[in-house]
XYZ file of C-alpha atoms in Angstrom:
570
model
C 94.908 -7.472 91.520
C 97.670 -5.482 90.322
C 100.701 -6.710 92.707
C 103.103 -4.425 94.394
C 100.887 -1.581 94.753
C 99.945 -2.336 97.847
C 100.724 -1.706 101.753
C 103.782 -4.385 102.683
C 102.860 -6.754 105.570
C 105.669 -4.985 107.464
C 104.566 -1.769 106.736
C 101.023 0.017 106.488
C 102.789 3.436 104.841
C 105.278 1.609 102.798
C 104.255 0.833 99.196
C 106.533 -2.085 97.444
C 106.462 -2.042 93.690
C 107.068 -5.621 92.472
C 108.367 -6.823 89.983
C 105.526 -7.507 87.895
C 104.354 -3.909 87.694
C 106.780 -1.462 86.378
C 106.639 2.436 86.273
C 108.316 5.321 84.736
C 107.998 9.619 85.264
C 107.748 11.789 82.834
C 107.043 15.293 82.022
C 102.711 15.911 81.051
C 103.002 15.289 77.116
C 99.338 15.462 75.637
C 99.849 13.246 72.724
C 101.995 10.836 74.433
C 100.378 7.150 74.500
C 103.674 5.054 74.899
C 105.366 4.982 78.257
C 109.108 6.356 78.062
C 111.795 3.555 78.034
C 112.888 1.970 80.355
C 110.238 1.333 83.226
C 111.608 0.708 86.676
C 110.642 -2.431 88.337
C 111.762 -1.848 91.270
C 111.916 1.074 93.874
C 109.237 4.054 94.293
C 108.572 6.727 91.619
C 109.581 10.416 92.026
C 108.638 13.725 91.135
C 105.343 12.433 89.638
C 103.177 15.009 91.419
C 103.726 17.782 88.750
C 104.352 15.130 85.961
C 102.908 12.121 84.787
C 103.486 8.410 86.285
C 103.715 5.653 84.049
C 102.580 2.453 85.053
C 102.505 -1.193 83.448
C 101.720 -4.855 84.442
C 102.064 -7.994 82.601
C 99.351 -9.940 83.149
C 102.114 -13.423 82.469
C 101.877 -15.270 85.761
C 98.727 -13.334 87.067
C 95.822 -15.079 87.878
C 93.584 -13.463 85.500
C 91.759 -14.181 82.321
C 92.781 -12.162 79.887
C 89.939 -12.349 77.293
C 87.684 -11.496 80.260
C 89.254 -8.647 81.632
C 88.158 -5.298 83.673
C 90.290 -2.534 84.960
C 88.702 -1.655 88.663
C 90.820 1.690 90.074
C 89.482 2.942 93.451
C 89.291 6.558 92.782
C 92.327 9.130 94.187
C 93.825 12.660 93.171
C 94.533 13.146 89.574
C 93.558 15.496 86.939
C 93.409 12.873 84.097
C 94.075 8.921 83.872
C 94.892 6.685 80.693
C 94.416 3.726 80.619
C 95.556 1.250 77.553
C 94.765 -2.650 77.086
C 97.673 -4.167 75.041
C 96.437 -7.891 73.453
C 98.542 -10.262 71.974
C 98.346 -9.074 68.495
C 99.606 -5.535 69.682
C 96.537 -4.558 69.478
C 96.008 -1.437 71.679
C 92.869 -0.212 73.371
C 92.512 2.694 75.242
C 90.054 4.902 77.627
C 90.429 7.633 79.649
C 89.080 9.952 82.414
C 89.916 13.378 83.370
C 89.038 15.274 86.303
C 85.254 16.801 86.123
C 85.017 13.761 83.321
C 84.671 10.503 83.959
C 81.684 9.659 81.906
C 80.506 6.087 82.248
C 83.745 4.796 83.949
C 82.196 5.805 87.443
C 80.740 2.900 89.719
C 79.535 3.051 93.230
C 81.672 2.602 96.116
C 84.270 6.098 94.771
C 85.645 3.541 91.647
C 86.699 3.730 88.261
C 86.279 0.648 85.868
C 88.119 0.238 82.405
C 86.468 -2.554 80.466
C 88.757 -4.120 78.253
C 86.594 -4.710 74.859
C 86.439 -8.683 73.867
C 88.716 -9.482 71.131
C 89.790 -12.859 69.746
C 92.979 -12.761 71.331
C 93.871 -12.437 75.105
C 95.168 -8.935 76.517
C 98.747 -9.434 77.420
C 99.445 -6.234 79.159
C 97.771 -3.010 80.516
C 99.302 0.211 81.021
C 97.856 3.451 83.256
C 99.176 7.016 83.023
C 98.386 9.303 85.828
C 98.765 13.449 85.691
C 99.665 15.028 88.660
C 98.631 11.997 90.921
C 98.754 13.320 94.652
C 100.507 10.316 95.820
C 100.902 6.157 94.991
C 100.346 5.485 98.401
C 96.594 6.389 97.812
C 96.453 4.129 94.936
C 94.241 0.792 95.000
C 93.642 -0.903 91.503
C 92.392 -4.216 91.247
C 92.247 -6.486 87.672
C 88.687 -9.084 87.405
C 86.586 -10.573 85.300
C 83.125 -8.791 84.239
C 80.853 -11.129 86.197
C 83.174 -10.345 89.504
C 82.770 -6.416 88.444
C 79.332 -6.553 87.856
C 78.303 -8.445 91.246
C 80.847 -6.234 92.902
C 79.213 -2.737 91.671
C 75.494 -3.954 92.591
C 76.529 -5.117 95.953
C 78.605 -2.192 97.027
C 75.987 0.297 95.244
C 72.803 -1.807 97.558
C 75.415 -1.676 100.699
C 76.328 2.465 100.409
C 72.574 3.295 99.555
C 70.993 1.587 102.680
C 74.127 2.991 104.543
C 73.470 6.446 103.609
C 69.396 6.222 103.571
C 69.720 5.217 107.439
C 71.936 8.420 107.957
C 69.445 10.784 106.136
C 66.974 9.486 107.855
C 68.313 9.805 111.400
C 69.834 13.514 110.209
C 66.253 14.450 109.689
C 65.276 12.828 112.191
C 67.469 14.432 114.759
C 66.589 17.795 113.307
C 63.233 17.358 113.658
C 63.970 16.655 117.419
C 66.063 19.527 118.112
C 63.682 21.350 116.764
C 60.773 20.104 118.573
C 62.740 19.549 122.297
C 65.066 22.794 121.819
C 67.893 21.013 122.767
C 72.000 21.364 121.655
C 72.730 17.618 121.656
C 69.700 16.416 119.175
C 70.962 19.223 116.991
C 74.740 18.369 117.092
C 74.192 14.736 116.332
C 71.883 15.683 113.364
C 74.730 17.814 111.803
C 77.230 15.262 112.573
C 74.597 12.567 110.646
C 73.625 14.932 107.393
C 77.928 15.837 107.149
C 78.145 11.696 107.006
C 75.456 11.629 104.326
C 77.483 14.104 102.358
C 80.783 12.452 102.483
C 79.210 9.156 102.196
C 77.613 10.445 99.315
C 80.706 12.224 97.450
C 83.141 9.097 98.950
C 80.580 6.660 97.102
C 80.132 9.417 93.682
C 76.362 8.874 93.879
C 76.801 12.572 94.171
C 77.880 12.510 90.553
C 74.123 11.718 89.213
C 73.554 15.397 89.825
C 77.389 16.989 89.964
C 79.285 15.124 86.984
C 81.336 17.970 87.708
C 82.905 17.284 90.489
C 84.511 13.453 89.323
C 87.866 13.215 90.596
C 90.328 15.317 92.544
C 87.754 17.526 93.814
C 85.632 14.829 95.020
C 88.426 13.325 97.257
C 89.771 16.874 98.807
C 85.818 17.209 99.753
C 85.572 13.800 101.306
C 88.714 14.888 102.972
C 87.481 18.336 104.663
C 84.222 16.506 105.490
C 85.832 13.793 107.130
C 87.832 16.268 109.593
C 84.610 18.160 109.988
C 82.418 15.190 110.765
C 84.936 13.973 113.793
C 85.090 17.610 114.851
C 80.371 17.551 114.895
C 80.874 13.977 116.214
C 83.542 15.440 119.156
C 81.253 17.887 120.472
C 77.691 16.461 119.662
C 79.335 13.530 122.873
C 80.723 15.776 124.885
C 78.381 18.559 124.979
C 75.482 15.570 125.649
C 77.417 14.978 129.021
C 76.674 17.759 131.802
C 79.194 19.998 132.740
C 79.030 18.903 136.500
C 79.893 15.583 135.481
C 83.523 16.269 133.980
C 86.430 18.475 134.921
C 86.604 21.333 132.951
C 90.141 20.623 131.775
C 88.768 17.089 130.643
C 85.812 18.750 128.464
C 87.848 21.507 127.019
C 90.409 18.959 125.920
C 88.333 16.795 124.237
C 86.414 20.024 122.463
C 89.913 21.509 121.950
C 91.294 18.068 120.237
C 88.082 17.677 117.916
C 88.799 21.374 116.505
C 92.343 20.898 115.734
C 91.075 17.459 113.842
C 88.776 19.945 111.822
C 91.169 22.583 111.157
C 94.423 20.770 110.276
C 92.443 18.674 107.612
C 91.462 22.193 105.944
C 94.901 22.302 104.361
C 95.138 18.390 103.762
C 91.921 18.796 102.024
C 93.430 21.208 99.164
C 96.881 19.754 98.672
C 97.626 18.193 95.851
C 101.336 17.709 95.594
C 103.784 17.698 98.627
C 104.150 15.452 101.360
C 100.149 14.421 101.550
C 100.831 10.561 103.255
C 103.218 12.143 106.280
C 100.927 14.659 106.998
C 97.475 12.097 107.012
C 100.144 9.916 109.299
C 99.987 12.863 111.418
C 95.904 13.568 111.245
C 95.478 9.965 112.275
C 97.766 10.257 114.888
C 95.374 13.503 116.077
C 92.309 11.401 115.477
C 93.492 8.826 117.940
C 94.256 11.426 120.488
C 90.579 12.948 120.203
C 89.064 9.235 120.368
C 91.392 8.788 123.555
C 90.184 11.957 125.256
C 86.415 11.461 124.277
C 86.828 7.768 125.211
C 88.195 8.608 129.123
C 85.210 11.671 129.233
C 82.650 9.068 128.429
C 84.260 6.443 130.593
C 84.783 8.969 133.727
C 80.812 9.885 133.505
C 79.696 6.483 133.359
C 81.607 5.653 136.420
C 80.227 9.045 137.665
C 76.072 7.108 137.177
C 75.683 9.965 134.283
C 72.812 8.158 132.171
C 73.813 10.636 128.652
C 76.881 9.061 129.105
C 76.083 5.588 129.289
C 73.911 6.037 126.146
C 76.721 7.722 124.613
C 78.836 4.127 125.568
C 76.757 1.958 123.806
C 76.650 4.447 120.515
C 80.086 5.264 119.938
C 81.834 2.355 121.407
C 81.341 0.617 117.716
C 82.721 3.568 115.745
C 85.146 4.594 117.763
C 86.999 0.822 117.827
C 86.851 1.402 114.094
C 88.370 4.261 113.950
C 91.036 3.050 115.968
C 91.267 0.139 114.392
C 91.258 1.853 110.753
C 94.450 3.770 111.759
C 96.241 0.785 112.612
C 95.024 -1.761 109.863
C 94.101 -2.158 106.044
C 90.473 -3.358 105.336
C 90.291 -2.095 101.874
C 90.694 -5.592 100.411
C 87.047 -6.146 101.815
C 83.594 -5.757 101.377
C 83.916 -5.248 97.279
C 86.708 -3.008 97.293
C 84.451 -0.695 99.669
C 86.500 -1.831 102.380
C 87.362 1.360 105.288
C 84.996 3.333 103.706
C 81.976 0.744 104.400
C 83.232 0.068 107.933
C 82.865 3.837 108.311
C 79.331 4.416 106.888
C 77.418 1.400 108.809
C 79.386 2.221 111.819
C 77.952 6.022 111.760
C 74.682 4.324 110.981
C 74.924 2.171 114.489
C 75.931 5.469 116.078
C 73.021 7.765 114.768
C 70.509 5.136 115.281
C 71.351 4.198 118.729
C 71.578 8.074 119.735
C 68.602 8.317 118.290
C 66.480 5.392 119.738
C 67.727 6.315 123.014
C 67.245 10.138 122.250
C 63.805 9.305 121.594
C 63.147 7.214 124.795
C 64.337 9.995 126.992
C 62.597 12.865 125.492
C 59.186 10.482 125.218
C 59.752 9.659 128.842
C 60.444 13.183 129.882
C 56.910 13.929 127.766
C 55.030 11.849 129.770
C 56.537 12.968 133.288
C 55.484 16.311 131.946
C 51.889 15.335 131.217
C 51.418 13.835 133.972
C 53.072 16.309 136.310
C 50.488 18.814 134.125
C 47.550 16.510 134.509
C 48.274 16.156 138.335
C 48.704 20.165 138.569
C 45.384 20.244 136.369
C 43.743 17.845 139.094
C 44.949 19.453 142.088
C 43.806 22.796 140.879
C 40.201 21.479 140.243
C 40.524 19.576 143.153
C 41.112 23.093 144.951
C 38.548 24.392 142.979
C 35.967 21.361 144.697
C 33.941 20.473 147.830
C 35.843 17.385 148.964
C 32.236 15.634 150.473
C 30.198 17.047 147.363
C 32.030 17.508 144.170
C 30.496 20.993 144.012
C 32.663 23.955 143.451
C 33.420 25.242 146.146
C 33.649 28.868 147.332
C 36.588 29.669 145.313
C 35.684 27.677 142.337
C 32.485 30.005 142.127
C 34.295 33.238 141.879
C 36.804 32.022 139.692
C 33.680 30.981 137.367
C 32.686 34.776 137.851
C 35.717 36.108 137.228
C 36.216 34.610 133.979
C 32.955 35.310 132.966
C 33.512 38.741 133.601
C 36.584 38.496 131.258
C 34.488 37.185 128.323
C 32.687 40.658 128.285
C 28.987 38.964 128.200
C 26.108 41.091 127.680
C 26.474 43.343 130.589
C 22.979 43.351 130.452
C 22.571 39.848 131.300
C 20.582 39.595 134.447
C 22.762 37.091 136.614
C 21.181 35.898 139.954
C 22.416 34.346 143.319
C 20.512 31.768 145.435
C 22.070 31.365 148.842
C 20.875 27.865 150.223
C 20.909 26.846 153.425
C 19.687 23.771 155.314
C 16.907 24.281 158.004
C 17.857 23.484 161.904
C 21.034 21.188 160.035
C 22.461 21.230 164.235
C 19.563 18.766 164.853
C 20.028 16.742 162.632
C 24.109 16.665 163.323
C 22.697 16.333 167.288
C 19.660 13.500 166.712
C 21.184 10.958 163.951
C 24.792 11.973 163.987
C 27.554 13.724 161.628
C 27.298 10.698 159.298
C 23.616 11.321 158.716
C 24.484 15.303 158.387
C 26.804 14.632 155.778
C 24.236 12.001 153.611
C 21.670 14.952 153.890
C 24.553 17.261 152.507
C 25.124 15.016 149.168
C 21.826 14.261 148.499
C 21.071 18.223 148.860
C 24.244 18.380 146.469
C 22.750 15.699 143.743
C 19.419 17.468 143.434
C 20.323 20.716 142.703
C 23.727 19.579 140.320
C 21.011 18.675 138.458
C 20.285 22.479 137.215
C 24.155 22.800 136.647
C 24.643 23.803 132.695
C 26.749 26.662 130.964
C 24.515 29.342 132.179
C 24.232 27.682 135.817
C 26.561 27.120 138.129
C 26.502 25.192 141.548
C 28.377 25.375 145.105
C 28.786 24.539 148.254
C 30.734 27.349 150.457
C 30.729 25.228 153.620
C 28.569 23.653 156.250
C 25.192 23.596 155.309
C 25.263 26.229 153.114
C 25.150 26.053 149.486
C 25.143 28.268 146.297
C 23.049 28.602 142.912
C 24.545 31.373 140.237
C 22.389 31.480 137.334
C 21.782 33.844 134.326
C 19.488 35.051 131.731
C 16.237 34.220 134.124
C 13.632 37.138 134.324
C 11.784 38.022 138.153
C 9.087 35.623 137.275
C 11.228 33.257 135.670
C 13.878 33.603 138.702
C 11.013 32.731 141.370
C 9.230 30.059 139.453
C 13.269 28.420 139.418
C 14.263 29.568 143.227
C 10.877 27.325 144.345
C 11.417 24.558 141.873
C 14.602 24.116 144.102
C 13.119 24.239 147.222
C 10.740 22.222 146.216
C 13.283 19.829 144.842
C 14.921 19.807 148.251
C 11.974 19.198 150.815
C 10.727 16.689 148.537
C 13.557 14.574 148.749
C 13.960 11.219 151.118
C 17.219 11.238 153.388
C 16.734 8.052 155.254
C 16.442 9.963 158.456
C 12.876 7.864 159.635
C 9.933 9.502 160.339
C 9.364 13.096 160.846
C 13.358 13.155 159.503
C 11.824 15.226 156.360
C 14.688 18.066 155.530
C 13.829 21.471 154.170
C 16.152 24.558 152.939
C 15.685 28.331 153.268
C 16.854 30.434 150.009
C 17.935 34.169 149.902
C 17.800 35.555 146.305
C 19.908 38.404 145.094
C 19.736 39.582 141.592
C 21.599 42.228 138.955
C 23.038 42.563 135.839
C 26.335 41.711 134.433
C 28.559 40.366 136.979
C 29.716 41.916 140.597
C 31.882 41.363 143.288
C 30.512 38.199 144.600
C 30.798 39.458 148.247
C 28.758 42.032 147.256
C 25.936 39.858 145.652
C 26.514 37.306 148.353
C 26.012 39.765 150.965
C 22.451 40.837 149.567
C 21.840 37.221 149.123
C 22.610 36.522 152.549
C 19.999 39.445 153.910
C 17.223 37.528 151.956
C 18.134 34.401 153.247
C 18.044 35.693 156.733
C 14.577 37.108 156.110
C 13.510 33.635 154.963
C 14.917 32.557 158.251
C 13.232 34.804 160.514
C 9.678 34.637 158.199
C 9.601 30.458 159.425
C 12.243 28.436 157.201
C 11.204 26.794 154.225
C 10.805 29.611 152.038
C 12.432 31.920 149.209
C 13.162 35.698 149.915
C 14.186 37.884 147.649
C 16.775 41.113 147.990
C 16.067 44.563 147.889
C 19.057 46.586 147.162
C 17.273 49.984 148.475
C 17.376 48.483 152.197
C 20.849 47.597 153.328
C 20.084 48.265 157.121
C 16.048 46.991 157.747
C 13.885 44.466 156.748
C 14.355 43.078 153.524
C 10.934 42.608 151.153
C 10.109 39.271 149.235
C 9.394 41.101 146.051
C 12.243 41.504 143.884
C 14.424 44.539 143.375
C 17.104 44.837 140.578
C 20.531 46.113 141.789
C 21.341 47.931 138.648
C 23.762 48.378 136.554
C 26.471 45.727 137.038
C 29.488 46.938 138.827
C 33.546 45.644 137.786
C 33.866 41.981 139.030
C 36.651 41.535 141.992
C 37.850 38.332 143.424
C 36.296 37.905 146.599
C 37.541 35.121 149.172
């Protein structure tokens, strides 16, 4: 590596320039290719921002090979960088990269490599002229062999891509769940993830595939803005996830308040370009320590307070949030290929997205089934309301419901629709002789015969007691009787265990119209026929006559007309 342009041991801000690399200002020359004489060895460069800054190593005393030699310079703010590879025949060999230009320099991981071509005789010395560089103190460079490089570039290229695939996947993801659940927090997190997939992206300059354009300065004052912003998404998408009841308001609006002034002061940070750039990121860490602190003591405070969100919350950001911290304090960049804070940044978003959204996942799917089954049990205790608890039959409200919504279909109104009111012959004697037990065998096995007739066009009750109910429709008067006898038939035929002489028989009152009524109304005629069954010696089918609603009823059938507007009867 290139030694003395690098953070002292003593100092994380304080760049030492050593004695084997040299440097030297001057004004922005076009055609200049020589650095001026003499080059400092010692001390810091000034008034480079609006100039250029000459810098030189020998490579004497190094431990490099210089006939197998590449340039690696982690990418900063520049408009244009030289870069010249002196052998030992004085030999010179140059390359260079402008802003919006960098060619084939680029590699993965937001680096620039200079390949030194292979010559006979060693390179002694290289040289690199920066225009209008923003500041040394953002400047990495690092001097290896190809092999090194090459391994370096596929490894750190392998490392961003699964990085940033895991974010754009869990962005989408997240989307796709706020979408689905209509919730803030699944919606935060997902913008927080997809601004982390841009600046992962642009930090990395796999953006550069599609933008060439945007190589250099511009790239690093977008990674900039989109850094603020993504601490600002990340901010809110935690505390926004906790409920309000759980933390003081003062807390909340702290934390919020601290995220936004993260955002907004890196808006002018992002656009500088000359000026005191290093004091004032001293001063954005500082504020990104302060918003870690506050977001740190809301999810601590909830998670004391039982609050499950923030629990989840613990487990997510605990990783990223030590890194942070840790990032302001020390210098990785030395690791992971050069990729170094950049890398810690993008896998620890990945552990954050993808434990927010495992556990995202679990709570919503958990909170879908609670809802199914609080929907299936509200499904079940409606039909169960809708049911005869001994028979399984519908029971009286069931039956008009079935009216009702048959009504609301608009069937033919022409449809003649029938009502057989069933009731059990002398059923107190058989409560009396064999007992309520008995009573209520004779009741379901009443209830099995005639479910047997049940189908889209017939429906069957029981309204209570030993009554029960047949609706049918689309059955003519001869049709209608042949069907009202096949069920009495049905029923007196049937063996109840009761012993000898224990045979049971059933009366049945027949009511008939078109389209659909009241139900009390039809009932009501229904009943009259029944009663006339009764009185004519049980055992029998009567049928209505609408003409006669205060004397005897007749057993032939009458038609009740046109069908009058269905209302809900109890």
């Amino acid at each position: 590596m290139l030694a003395g342009l690098w953070p002292s041991e003593a100092s994380a801000s304080e760049v030492v320039l050593g004695p084997t690399l040299c440097h030297a200002v001057s004004e922005r020359v076009a055609t200049a290719q020589e650095a001026p004489a003499p080059l400092a060895c010692r001390g810091e460069p000034h008034g480079y921002q609006d100039g250029s800054l000459w810098l030189r190593t020998s490579l004497r005393g190094l431990p490099v090979d210089g006939n197998d030699l590449m340039l690696v310079v982690h990418n900063s703010r520049f408009d244009r960088l030289s870069v010249a590879f002196r052998y030992a025949d004085g030999f010179v060999a140059q390359s260079e990269v402008r802003g919006g230009d960098f060619g084939s320099h680029w590699r993965a991981g937001g680096q620039i490599a200079f390949d030194a071509p292979m010559r006979d005789v060693p390179v002694t010395a290289v040289t690199l002229r920066f225009d209008r560089l923003a500041s040394t103190k953002l400047l990495r460079m690092r001097l290896m062999d190809h092999g090194e490089a090459s391994y370096e570039a596929i490894a750190l290229a392998g490392t961003v891509s699964t990085a940033l695939t895991l974010l754009l996947v869990c962005a989408l993801y997240n989307a796709g769940l706020a979408v689905a659940v209509r919730r803030a927090f699944p919606a935060w997190q997902a913008a927080w993830a997809g601004c982390m997939v841009l600046w992962g992206a642009i930090w990395s300059q796999l953006h550069l595939f599609l933008f060439p354009g945007m190589a250099g300065a511009l790239s690093a004052q977008s990674c900039t803005a989109l850094s603020c912003l993504a601490i600002t998404l990340a901010t809110a998408s935690a505390v926004t996830a906790i409920d309000r009841t759980t933390l003081p308001a003062g807390l909340r609006r702290a934390a919020l308040l601290s995220g936004i002034a993260v955002g907004i002061f890196g808006l002018p940070l992002a656009v500088m370009r000359s000026g005191p750039i290093v004091e004032l990121g001293n001063v954005l860490g500082a504020l990104i320590l302060v918003d870690l602190g506050l977001v740190a003591i809301c999810l601590a405070l909830a998670s004391l307070r039982k609050s499950t969100d923030a629990r989840n919350l613990v487990g997510a950001w605990s990783l990223p949030m030590l890194m942070l911290a840790a990032l302001q304090m020390t210098n990785p960049n030395t690791i992971f290929w050069g990729g170094g804070a950049q890398i810690l940044i993008l896998f620890a978003a990945a552990w954050q997205t993808l434990w927010l959204s495992i556990t995202a996942s679990h709570k919503y799917a958990k909170l879908r089934i609670d809802r199914d089954a609080a929907r299936i049990a509200e499904a079940q205790a409606q039909e169960l309301a809708r049911r005869d608890p001994l028979t399984g039959l519908l029971n009286r409200r069931g039956v008009i419901e079935v009216l009702e919504a048959k009504s609301r279909q608009g069937d033919d109104p022409d449809m003649p629709v029938a009502l057989l009111l069933i009731d059990v012959d002398r059923f107190k004697l058989i409560n009396d002789q064999y007992g309520h037990d008995a009573g209520d065998l004779v009741l379901t096995r009443i209830a099995s015969q005639i479910v047997r007739w049940e189908q889209a066009r017939c429906h069957v009750a029981r309204l209570g007691g030993e009554e029960f109910v047949i609706i049918i429709e689309g059955l003519e008067t001869a049709a209608l009787q042949r069907f009202a006898e096949s069920v009495r038939e049905d029923i007196a035929a049937c063996r109840y265990g009761l012993g000898p002489g224990g045979g049971v028989t059933a009366s049945i009152g027949v009511a008939q119209t078109t389209g659909y009524p009241d139900f009390r109304a039809l009932y009501r005629l229904a009943d009259k026929a029944l009663y006339a069954a009764k009185r004519s010696g049980r055992n029998r089918v009567s049928f209505s006559s609408a003409h006669n609603d205060e004397g005897d009823e007749r057993s032939a059938h009458t038609a009740l007309g046109a069908g009058h507007p269905l209302r809900g009867g109890a």
